XYZ file of C-alpha atoms in Angstrom:
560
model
C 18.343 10.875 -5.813
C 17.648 14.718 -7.203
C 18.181 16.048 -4.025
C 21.957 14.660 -4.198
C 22.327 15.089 -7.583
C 21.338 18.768 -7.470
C 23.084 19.217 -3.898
C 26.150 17.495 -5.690
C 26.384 20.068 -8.520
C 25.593 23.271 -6.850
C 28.296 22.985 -4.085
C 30.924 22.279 -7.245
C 29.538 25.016 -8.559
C 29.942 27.694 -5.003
C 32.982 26.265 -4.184
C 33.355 26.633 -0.165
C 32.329 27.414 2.442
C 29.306 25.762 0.700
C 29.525 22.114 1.235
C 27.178 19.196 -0.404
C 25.448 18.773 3.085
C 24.400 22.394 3.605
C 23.037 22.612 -0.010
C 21.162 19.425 0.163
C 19.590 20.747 3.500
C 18.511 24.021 1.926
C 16.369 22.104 -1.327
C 12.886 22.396 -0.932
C 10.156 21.051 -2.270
C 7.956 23.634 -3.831
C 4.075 23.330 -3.304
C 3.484 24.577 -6.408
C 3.885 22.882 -9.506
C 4.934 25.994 -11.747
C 7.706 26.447 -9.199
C 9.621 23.384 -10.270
C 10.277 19.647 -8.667
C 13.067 21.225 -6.228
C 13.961 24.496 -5.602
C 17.177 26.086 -3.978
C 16.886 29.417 -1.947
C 19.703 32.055 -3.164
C 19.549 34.168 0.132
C 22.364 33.131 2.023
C 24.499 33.807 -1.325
C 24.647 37.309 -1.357
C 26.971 38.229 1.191
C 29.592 35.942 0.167
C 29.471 36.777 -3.720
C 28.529 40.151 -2.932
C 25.517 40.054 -5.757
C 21.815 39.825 -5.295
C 20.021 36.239 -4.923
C 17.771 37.090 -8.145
C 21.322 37.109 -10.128
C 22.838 34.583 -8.855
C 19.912 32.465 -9.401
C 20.738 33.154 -12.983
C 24.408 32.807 -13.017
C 24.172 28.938 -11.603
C 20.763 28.431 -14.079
C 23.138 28.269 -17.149
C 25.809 26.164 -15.326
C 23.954 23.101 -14.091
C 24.230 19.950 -16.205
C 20.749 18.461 -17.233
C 21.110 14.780 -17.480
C 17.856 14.243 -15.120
C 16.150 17.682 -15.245
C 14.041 18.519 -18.143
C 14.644 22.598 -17.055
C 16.452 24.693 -14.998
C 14.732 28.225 -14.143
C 15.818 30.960 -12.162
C 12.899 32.876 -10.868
C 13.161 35.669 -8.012
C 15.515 34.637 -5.520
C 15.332 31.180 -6.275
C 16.736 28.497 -8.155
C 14.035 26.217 -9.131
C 14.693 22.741 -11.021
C 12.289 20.915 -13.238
C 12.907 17.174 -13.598
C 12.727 15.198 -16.506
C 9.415 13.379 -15.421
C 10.153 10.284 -18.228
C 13.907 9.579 -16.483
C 12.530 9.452 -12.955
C 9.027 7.831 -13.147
C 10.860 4.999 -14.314
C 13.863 5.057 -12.250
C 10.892 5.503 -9.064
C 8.819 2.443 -10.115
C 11.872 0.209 -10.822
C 13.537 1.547 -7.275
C 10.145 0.424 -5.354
C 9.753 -2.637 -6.850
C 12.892 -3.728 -6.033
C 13.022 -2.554 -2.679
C 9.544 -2.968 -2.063
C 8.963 -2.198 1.867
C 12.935 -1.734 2.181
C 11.917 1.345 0.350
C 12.967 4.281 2.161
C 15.661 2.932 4.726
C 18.333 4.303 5.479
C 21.849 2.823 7.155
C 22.911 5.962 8.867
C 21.898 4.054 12.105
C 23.678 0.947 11.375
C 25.448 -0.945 13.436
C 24.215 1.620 16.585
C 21.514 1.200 19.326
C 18.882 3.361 20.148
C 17.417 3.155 24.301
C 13.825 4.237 24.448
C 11.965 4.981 27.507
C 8.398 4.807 26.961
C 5.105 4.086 28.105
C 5.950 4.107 32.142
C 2.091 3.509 33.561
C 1.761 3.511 37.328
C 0.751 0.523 38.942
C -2.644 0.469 40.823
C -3.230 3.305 38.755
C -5.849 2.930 35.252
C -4.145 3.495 32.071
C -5.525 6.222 30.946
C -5.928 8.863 27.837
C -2.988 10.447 29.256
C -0.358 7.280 29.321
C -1.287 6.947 25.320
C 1.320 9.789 24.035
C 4.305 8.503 25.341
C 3.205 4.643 24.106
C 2.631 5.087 20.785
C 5.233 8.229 20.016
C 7.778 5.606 21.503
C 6.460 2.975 19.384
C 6.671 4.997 16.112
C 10.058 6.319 16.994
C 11.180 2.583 17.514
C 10.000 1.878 13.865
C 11.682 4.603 12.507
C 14.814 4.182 14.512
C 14.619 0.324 13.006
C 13.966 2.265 9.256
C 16.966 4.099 9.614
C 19.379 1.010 10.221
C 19.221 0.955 14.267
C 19.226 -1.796 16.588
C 15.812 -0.358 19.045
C 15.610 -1.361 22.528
C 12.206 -0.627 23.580
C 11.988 -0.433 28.030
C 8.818 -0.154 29.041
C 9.683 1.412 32.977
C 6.750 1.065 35.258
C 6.181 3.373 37.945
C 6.046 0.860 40.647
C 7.737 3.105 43.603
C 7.778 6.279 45.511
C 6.173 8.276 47.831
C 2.557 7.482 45.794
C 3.054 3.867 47.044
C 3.350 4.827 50.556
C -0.111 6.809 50.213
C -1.557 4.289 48.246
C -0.490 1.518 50.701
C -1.945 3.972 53.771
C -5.070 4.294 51.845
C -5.551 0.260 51.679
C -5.348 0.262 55.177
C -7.753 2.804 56.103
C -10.404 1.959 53.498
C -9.338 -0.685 51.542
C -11.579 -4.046 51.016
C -9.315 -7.167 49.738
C -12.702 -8.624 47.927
C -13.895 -5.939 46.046
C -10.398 -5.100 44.691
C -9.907 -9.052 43.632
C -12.849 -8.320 41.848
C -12.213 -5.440 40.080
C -8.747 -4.123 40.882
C -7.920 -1.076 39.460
C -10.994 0.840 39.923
C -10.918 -0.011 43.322
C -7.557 0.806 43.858
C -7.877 3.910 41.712
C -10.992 4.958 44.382
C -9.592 4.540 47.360
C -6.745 6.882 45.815
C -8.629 9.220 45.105
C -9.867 9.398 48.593
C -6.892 9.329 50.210
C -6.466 12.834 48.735
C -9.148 14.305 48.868
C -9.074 13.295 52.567
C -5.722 14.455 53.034
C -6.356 18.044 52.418
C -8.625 18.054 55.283
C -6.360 16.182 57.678
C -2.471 16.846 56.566
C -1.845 13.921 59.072
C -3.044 11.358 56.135
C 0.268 12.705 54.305
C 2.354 11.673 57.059
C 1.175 8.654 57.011
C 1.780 8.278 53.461
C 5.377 8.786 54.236
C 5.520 6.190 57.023
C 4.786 3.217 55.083
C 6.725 4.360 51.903
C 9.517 3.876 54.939
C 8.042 0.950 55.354
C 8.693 -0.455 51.645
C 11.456 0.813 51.464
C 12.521 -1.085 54.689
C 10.711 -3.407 53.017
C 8.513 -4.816 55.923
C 6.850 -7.579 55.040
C 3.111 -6.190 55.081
C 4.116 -3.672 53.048
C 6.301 -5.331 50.652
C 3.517 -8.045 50.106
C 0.611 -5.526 49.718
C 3.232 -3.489 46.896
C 3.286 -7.358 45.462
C -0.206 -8.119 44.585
C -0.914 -4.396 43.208
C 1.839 -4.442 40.800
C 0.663 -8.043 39.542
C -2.890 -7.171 39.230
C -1.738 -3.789 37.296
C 0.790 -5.512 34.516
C -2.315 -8.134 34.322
C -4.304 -4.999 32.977
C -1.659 -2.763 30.631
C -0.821 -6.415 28.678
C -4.318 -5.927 28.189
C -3.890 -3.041 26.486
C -0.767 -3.382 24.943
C -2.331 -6.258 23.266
C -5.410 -4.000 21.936
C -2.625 -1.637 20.247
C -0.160 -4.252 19.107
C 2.774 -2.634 21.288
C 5.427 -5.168 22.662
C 8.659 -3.972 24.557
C 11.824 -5.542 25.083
C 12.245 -5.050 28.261
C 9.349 -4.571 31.374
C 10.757 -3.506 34.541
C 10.025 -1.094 37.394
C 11.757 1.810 39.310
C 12.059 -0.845 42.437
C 14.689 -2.698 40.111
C 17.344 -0.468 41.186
C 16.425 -0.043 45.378
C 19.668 -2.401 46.206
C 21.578 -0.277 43.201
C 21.040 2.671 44.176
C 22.952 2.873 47.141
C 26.627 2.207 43.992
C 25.325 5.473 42.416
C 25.244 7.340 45.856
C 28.849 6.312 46.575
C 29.856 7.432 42.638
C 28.696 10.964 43.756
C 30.207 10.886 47.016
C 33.348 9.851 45.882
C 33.788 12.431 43.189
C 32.582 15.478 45.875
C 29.599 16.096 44.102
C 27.092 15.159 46.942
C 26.179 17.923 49.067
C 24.564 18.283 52.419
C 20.971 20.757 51.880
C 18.739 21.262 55.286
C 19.016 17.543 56.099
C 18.773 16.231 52.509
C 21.788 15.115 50.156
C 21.816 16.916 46.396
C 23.806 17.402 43.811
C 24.339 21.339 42.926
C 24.113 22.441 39.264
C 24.187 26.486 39.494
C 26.881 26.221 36.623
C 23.895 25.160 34.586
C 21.682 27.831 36.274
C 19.668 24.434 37.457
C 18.411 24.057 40.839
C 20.139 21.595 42.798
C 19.098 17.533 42.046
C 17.929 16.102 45.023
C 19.409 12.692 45.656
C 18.417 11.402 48.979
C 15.375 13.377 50.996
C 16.452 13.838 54.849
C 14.259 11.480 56.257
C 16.457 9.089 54.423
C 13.848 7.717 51.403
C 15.302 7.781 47.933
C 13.577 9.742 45.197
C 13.248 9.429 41.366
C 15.861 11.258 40.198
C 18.315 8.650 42.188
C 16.538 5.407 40.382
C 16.984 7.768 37.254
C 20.424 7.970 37.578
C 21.060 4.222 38.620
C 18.647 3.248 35.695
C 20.757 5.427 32.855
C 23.933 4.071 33.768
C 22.095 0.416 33.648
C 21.123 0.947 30.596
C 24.589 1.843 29.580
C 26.200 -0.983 30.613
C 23.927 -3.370 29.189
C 23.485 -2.365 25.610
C 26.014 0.119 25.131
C 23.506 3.002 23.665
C 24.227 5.277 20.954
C 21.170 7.188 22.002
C 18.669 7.085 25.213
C 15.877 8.462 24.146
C 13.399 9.290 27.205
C 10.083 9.307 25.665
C 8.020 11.895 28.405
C 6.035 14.628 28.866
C 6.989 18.150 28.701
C 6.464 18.718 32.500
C 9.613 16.341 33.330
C 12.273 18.809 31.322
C 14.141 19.961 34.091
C 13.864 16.303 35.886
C 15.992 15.272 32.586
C 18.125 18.431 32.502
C 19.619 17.378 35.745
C 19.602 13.812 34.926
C 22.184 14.695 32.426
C 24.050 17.053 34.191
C 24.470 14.744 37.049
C 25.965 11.831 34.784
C 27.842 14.192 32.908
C 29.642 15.730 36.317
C 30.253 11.814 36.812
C 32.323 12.343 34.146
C 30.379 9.345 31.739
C 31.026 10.555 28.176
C 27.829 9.125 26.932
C 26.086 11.083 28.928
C 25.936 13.618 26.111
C 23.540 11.024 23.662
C 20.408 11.556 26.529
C 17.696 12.847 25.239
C 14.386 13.856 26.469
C 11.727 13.442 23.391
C 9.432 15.698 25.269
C 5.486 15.957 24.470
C 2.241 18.274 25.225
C -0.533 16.510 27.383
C -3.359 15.055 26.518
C -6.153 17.390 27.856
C -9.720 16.884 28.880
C -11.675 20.023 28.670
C -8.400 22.148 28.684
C -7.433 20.831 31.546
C -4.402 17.949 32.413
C -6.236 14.865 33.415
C -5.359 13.426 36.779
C -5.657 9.934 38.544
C -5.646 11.345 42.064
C -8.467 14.354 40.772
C -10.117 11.442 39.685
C -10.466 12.789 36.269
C -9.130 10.709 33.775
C -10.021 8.853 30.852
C -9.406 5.131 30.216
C -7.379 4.114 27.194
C -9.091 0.612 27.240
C -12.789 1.987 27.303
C -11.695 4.509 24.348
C -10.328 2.138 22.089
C -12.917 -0.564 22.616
C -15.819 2.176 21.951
C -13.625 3.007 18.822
C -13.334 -0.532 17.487
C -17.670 -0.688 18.154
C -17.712 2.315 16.291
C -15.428 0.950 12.997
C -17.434 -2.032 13.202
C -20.914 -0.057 12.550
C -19.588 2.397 9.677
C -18.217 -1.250 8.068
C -21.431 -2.658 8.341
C -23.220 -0.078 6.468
C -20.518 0.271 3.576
C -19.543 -3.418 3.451
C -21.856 -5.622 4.415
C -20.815 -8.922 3.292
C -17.481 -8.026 4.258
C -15.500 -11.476 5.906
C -13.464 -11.122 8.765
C -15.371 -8.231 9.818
C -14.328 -8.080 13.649
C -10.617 -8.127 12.778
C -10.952 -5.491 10.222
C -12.803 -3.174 13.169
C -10.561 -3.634 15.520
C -7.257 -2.791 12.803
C -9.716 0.059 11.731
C -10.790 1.454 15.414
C -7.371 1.305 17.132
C -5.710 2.407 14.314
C -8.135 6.217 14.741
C -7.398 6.188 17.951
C -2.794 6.019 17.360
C -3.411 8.193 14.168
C -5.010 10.733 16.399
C -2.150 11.240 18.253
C 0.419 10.874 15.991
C -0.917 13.861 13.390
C -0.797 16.072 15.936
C 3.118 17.810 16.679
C 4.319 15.829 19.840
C 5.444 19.122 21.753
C 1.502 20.104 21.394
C -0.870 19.343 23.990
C -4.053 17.576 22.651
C -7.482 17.930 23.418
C -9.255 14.247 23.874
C -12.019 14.257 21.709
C -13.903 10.897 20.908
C -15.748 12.177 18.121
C -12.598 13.303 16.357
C -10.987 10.252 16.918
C -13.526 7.817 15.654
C -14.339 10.431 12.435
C -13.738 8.209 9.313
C -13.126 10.699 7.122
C -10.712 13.349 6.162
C -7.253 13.723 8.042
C -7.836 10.229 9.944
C -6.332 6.832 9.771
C -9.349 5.487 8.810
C -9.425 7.897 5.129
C -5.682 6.227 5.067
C -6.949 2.515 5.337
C -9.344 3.169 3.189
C -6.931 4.326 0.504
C -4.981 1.331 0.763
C -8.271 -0.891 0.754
C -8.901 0.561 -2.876
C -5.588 -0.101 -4.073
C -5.501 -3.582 -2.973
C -8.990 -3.946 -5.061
C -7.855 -2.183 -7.952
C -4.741 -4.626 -8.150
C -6.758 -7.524 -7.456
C -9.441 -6.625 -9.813
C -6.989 -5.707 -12.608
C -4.288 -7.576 -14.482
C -0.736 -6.625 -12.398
C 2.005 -9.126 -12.244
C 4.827 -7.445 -10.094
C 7.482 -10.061 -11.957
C 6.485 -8.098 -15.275
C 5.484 -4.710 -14.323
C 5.724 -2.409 -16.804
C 7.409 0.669 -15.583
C 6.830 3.337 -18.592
C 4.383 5.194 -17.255
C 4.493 9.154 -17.910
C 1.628 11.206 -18.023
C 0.562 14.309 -16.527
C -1.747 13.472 -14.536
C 0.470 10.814 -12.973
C 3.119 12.913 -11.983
C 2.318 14.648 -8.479
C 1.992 11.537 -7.463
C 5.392 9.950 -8.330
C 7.061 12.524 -6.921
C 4.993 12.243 -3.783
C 6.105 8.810 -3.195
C 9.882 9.702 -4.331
C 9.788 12.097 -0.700
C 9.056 8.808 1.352
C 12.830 8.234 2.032
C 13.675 12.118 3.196
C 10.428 11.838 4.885
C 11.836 9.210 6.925
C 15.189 10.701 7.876
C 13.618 14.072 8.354
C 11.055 12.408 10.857
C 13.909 10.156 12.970
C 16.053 13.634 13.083
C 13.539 15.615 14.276
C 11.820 12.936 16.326
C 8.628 13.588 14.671
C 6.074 11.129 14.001
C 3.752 13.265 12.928
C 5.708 14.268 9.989
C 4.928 10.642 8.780
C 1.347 10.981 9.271
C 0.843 14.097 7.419
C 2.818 12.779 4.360
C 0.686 9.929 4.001
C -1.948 11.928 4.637
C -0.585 13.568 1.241
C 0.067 11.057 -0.616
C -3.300 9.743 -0.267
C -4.901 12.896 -1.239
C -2.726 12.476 -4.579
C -3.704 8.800 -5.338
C -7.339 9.628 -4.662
C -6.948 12.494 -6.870
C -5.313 10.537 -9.719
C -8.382 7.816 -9.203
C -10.782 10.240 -10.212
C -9.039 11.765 -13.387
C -7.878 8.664 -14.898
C -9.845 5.121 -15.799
C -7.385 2.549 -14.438
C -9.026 -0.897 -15.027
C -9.980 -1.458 -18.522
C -8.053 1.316 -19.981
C -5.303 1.327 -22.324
C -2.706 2.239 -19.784
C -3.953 -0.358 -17.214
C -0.369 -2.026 -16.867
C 1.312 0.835 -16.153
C -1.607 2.692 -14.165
C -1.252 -0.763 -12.027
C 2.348 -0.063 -11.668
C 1.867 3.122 -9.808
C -1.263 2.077 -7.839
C 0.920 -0.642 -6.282
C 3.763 1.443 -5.176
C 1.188 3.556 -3.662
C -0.096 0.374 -1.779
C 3.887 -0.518 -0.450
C 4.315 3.336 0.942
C 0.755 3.508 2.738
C 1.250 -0.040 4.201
C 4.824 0.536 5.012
C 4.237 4.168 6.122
C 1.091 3.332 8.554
C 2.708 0.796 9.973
C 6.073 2.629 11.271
C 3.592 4.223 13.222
C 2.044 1.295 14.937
C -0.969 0.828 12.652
C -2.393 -2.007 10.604
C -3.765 -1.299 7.173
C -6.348 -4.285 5.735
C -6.520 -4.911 2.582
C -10.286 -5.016 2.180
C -13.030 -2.535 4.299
């Protein structure tokens, strides 16, 4: 509300070019409390009224109305705003108890859809470390898309074709043993993998193969069709597994082989409009206008390649739910892959090509390094989060005994490290995998966040609230950093969806927990005078770290 208010009266007050928008996205919030609630940089000022910043930080001071600030003072080249802490403690309490976890949506995205592609595991391959980013930054965009008024269409596509399946299929039939991989199929498909290329840098002639029966799927021969059969079943058997463990559904599951008989529509499309070029035997699309290299369509010994299921799966997605945004939730490595992507539908001349957009991320690394299924150094996701939810369970033990519901609380606790983990970090920045930072239970960890919430839900329980008769009065001091921390949960919000930034989320919370434990140490809440209105706080602190964890995917119990 001060943020529009404020935004509202300055650009009266400069007149244009100096609309409401632009001021509202210059506000700040200062760090400091001595530098005000809000403040308003006077920089970009001086060239248009041809005065310094300092004074025309004082000429606006004595023009701004006060109805909700308590002060208005200019200091330097800013413009800093003091609010009048009475007015808006109340008007915050009564806003969050009415909204209660509606607090801090917006409608901007109403009545639009938002496409994301996430997850995308390979069949026969383990889901490892390195499949977690793009699950669980899709999951928390999702949330935030749904936040900010969107319809979310979560498509979870599975890498279930290309030239991997041909050398995964030659592999089976060199060294492959149909009992052992009933018995435990990934790791035995995973091996034999491996092998294949490690052999084939010996003997280039494995590669070859490799290509012959990905002709052969593609041909789809029976032998290989039914072999591609049975490892995609066993595989989706697995990753349900572990979609399960992190409480991720999708609404839609389907694989790159979806579009093989489509394909051939999208071809035609490019033909037709004299985009499709002949290139030493292969067809491609040129994009030197974009100072891109060319996208290869078809390869010249006929196969298909990703970029053409790509292409056949974006206008798909299109057609069925009419996207305001496609969001393709994947690793930093693919950017050119989705640069041509979109210059290849946008030479098709589809309008809505211009709403693709790669949400890019760093990799998760292993000792520096990029883990890798066909090094055979990888990670698995299932092994992590299962030691993590053994870990939560000991640390519960020794703080909680008697605790009830014990294994439910460990596993909330222990895969809820494990997302948080990820989603601190920046998504453009690689991350290093680190099981002892993950399963730390204290300081910047989901764990310090649960446990936040845990005490709040005590301290209500213990104490005497009634949300039908809260009493929303509070003002003191020592109260104060933290109403205003909880009044930035709704600009957090848009600023994270904007950006596509989960981990703008995760550090405010991270915030606003250090504030409420802060306040619980300077103030006696139960028993106290002020225990009503202390109550009143503590439980709109409970609705934004509830609310707040679980846009990114985690669950927060109520006792630990």
């Amino acid at each position: 509300m001060e943020k529009h208010y404020i935004a509202l009266q300055l650009s009266n007050l400069l007149g244009e070019p100096f609309s409401r928008e632009w001021v509202f996205e210059q506000l700040e919030f200062p760090k400091q409390d001595d530098l005000g609630d809000v403040a308003f940089p006077c920089f970009q000022l001086a060239k248009v009224f041809k005065k310094s910043p300092a004074a025309i930080a004082e000429d606006l001071a004595s023009q701004i109305d006060h109805e909700i600030l308590q002060e208005v003072r200019p200091s330097g080249n800013y413009l800093n705003f003091f609010l009048n802490q009475e007015f808006i403690s109340e008007h915050t309490f009564k806003q969050m108890l009415s909204k209660q976890k509606n607090y801090g949506s917006h409608s901007f995205g109403k009545g639009k859809t938002v496409v994301l592609d996430m997850s995308a595991p390979n069949i026969a391959k383990p889901f490892s470390m390195g499949h977690l980013r793009s699950t669980v930054i899709g999951n928390a965009l999702a949330n935030l898309a749904e936040k900010c008024g969107y319809k979310s269409v979560k498509i979870n596509y599975i890498g279930d074709y290309g030239t991997q399946f041909g050398k995964l299929l030659a592999a089976y039939k060199l060294w492959g043993n149909e009992e052992k991989i009933r018995q435990d199929p990934i790791p035995e498909l995973t091996k034999i993998y491996v092998k294949f290329h490690e052999q084939a840098q010996q003997d280039p002639q494995l590669v070859e193969k490799g290509r012959e029966w990905f002709k052969k799927l593609e041909d789809q021969e029976e032998e290989a069709v039914s072999l591609w059969k049975w490892f995609k079943e066993v595989s989706l058997a697995e990753f349900n597994h572990i979609y399960n463990l992190l409480g991720i559904s999708f609404d839609l599951t389907r694989g790159e082989a979806y579009y093989n008989d489509k394909m051939e529509t999208v071809v035609h499309q490019l033909s037709r409009s004299q985009l499709l070029e002949e290139s030493e035997g292969a067809k491609v699309v040129q994009l030197d206008e974009f100072g891109l290299p060319p996208c290869l369509i078809r390869k010249s010994n006929g196969t298909s390649i990703y970029a053409t299921r790509d292409l056949t799966a974006a206008i798909d997605r299109y057609e069925s739910y009419a996207f305001n945004e496609a969001l393709y939730v994947v690793g930093n490595e693919q950017s050119l892959h989705f640069q041509q992507i979109k210059h290849v539908l946008e030479k098709l001349k589809f309008p809505w090509a211009e709403n693709i957009k790669h949400i890019s991320f760093g990799m998760m690394l292993q000792n520096g390094k990029k883990m890798s299924t066909r090094k055979g150094k990888t990670v698995l996701l299932q092994e992590v989060l299962e030691k993590a939810v053994e870990q939560a369970k000991i640390n519960i033990t020794k703080k909680n005994p008697h605790l009830t519901h014990k294994a439910e609380t460990a596993r909330k606790v222990g895969v809820g490290a494990v997302i948080f983990h990820d989603l601190k970090q920046h998504r453009r920045n690689d991350v290093e995998f680190s099981l002892e930072d993950m399963l730390t239970f204290e300081g910047n960890t989901a764990p310090y966040l649960q446990y936040a919430y845990a005490r709040s839900c005590s301290l209500l329980k213990r104490g005497t609230f009634d949300i039908a008769c809260a009493d929303t009065s509070l003002n003191e001091q020592e109260a104060w950093p933290l109403i205003k921390q909880l009044r930035h949960f709704p600009e957090v919000i848009r600023q994270a969806y904007h950006d596509y930034d989960p981990s703008k989320v995760a550090k405010y919370l991270l915030d606003t927990a250090k504030q409420f434990n802060k306040y619980y140490s300077e103030v006696k809440i139960i028993g106290s005078s002020q225990e009503s209105k202390r109550l009143t706080l503590v439980y709109c602190f409970s609705i934004i770290i509830e609310e707040g964890l679980s846009l990114l995917g985690i669950e927060a119990p109520a006792e630990m």
